[in-house]
Tab-separated table of C-alpha atoms in Angstrom:
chain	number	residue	atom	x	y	z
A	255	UNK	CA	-41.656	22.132	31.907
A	256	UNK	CA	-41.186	19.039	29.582
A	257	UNK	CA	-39.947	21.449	26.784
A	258	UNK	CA	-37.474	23.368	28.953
A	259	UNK	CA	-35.817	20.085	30.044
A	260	UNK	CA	-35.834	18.787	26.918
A	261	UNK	CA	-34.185	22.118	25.610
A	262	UNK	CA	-31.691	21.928	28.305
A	263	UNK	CA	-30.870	18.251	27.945
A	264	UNK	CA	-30.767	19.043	23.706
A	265	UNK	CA	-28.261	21.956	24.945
A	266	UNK	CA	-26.176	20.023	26.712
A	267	UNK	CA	-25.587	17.844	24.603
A	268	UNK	CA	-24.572	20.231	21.727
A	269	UNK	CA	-22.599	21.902	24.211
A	270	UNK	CA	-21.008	18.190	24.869
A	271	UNK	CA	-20.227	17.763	21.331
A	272	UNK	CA	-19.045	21.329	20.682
A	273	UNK	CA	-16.565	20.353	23.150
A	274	UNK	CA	-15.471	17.472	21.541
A	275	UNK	CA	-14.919	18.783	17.921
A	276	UNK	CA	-13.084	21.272	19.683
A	277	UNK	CA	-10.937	18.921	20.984
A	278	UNK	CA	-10.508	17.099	17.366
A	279	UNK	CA	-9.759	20.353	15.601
A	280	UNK	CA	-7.160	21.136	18.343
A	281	UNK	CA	-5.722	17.323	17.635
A	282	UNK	CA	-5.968	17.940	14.051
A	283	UNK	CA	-4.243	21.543	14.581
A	284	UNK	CA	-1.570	19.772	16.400
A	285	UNK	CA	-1.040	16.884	13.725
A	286	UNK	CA	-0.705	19.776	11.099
A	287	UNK	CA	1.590	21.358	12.552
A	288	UNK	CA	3.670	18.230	13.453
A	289	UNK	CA	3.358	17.610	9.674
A	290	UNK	CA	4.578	21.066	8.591
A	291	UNK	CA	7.621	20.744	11.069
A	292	UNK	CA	8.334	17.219	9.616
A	293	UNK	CA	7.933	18.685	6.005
A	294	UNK	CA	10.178	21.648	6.672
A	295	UNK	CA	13.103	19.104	8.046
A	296	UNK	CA	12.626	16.774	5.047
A	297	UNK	CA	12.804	19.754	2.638
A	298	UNK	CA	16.098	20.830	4.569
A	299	UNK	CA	17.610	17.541	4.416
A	300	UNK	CA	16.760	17.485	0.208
A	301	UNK	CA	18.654	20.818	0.286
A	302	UNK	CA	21.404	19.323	1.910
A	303	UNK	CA	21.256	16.825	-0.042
A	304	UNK	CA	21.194	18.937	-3.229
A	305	UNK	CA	24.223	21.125	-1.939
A	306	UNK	CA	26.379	17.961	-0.764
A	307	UNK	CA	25.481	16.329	-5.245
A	308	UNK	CA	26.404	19.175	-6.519
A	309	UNK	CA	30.113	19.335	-4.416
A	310	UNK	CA	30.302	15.882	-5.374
A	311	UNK	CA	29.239	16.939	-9.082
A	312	UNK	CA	32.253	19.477	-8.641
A	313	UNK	CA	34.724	16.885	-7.399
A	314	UNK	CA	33.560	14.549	-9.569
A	315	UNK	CA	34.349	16.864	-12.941
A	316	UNK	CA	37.641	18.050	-11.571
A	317	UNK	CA	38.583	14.020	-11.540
A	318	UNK	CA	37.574	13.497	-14.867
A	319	UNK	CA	39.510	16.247	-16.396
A	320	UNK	CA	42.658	14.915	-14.399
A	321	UNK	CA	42.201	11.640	-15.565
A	322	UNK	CA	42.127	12.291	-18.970
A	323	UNK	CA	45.382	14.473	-18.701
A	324	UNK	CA	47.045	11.491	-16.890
A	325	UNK	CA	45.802	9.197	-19.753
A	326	UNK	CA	47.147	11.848	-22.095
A	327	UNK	CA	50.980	11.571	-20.114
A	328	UNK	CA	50.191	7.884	-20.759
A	329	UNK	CA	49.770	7.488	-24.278
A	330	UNK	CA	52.779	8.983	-25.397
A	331	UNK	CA	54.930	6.385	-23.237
A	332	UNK	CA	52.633	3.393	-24.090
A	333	UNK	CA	53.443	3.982	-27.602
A	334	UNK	CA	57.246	4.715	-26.771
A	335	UNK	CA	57.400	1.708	-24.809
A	336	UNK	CA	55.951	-0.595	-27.881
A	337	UNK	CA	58.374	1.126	-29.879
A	338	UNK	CA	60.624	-0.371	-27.568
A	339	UNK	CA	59.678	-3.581	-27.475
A	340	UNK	CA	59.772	-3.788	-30.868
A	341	UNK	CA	63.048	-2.575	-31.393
A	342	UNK	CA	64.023	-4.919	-28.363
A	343	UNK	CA	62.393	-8.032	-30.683
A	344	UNK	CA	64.058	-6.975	-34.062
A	345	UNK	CA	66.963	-6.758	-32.404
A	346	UNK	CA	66.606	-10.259	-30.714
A	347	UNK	CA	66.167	-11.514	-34.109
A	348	UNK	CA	69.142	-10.333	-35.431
A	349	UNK	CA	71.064	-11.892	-32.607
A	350	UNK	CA	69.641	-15.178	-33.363
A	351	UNK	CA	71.246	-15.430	-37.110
């Protein structure tokens, strides 16, 4: 009689804490998954992210290559204009004598 109560109070109680670590792996099943979802919208956002650089990356080279052709209309005149100026001086000097 001792024994069976014993058994059944032993049973219980590994029937109590099958229920709990049920309920754990169900919390930890529910954290995972909470993780996953967070790890699939992070990995989103990088691609996103990635997509938006390399646009930017795009833009960014189309700039530079007008740039340098503006600087290359530039030159030219810079140089003309010094030209200038120097003629403009040489021709102040003569003025002067």
């Amino acid at each position: 009689k001792d024994d069976n109560k014993q058994l059944l109070t032993k049973q219980k109680e590994l029937y109590h804490q099958i229920s709990m670590l049920e309920k754990e792996i169900a919390g930890l099943k529910k954290e995972i998954r909470e993780r996953d979802e967070t790890i699939g919208d992070k990995e989103k956002r990088i691609y996103d992210l990635k997509k938006k650089n390399q646009e930017l990356e795009k833009f960014k080279f189309v700039l530079d290559y007008k740039i340098k052709e503006l600087k290359k209309q530039i030159e030219p005149r810079e140089l003309e204009i010094a030209d200038m100026k120097q003629q403009i001086k040489e021709m102040d000097q003569e003025l002067e004598r």
